[in-house]
């Protein structure tokens, strides 16, 4: 266990840390230790239930929130089967569809729960920390890191720069380029390059 705690603080990739932890497991078949672990966790849940019963209304319920990638809202769930990559920390909420080979990178947020769906065309990329709400993104389009798009349309092959903002009702044409940090006001259109 000292070796495992030492591994937890090391600056090594998660897969390497997992391999080292696996090498430090107790001897014997994995199925045996899985069964023992499952039994111990079950006993722990039963002890917790007894404690909650004794405390009644004063009981504290610990809820560990797990990272969520896809969340259904109003019976509409994200469609990401064709996506090339969806980062574990990306969040897709409601009616979101991603085309063939489209990507949603780390901490990006795609929302289709605000009355209109969000669609991302084939081969398009949604950058780190980008927020796309109720928007239509064309094919082979690049949305830069930290960009914000709300209720807008972006044409095929367009490029939205890092930290750029495209406001509600705006339209970015095919092949258009919106530079980093730029803003496209509501109802305006961005001409092709």
CSV table of N, CA, C and O in Angstrom, one decimal, residues 29 38 55 103 117 131 142 148 152 178 182:
chain,number,residue,atom,x,y,z
A,29,UNK,N,-5.5,-15.2,-8.2
A,29,UNK,CA,-6.3,-14.9,-9.4
A,29,UNK,C,-7.1,-13.6,-9.3
A,29,UNK,O,-7.6,-13.3,-8.2
A,38,UNK,N,-15.8,-6.9,-4.2
A,38,UNK,CA,-17.3,-6.7,-4.3
A,38,UNK,C,-18.0,-7.0,-3.0
A,38,UNK,O,-18.9,-6.2,-2.6
A,55,UNK,N,-29.6,7.6,12.0
A,55,UNK,CA,-29.5,9.1,12.0
A,55,UNK,C,-30.8,9.7,11.5
A,55,UNK,O,-31.1,10.9,11.8
A,103,UNK,N,-14.9,16.1,-33.8
A,103,UNK,CA,-14.3,16.0,-32.5
A,103,UNK,C,-14.7,17.1,-31.5
A,103,UNK,O,-15.0,18.2,-31.9
A,117,UNK,N,-31.7,22.3,-31.5
A,117,UNK,CA,-30.6,21.3,-31.5
A,117,UNK,C,-29.3,21.9,-31.9
A,117,UNK,O,-29.2,23.0,-32.5
A,131,UNK,N,-17.7,26.7,-26.2
A,131,UNK,CA,-19.1,26.5,-25.8
A,131,UNK,C,-19.9,26.8,-27.1
A,131,UNK,O,-19.9,27.8,-27.7
A,142,UNK,N,-13.5,24.5,-38.1
A,142,UNK,CA,-12.6,24.6,-36.9
A,142,UNK,C,-13.2,25.6,-36.0
A,142,UNK,O,-13.3,26.8,-36.3
A,148,UNK,N,-17.1,31.0,-28.2
A,148,UNK,CA,-18.4,30.9,-27.7
A,148,UNK,C,-19.4,31.1,-28.9
A,148,UNK,O,-19.3,32.2,-29.5
A,152,UNK,N,-26.4,30.2,-33.6
A,152,UNK,CA,-25.9,30.7,-34.9
A,152,UNK,C,-25.6,29.6,-35.9
A,152,UNK,O,-25.8,28.4,-35.5
A,178,UNK,N,-13.1,33.9,-38.8
A,178,UNK,CA,-13.3,34.9,-37.7
A,178,UNK,C,-12.0,34.8,-36.8
A,178,UNK,O,-11.8,33.8,-36.3
A,182,UNK,N,-12.2,37.9,-31.8
A,182,UNK,CA,-13.2,38.7,-32.5
A,182,UNK,C,-14.6,38.4,-32.1
A,182,UNK,O,-14.9,37.3,-31.5
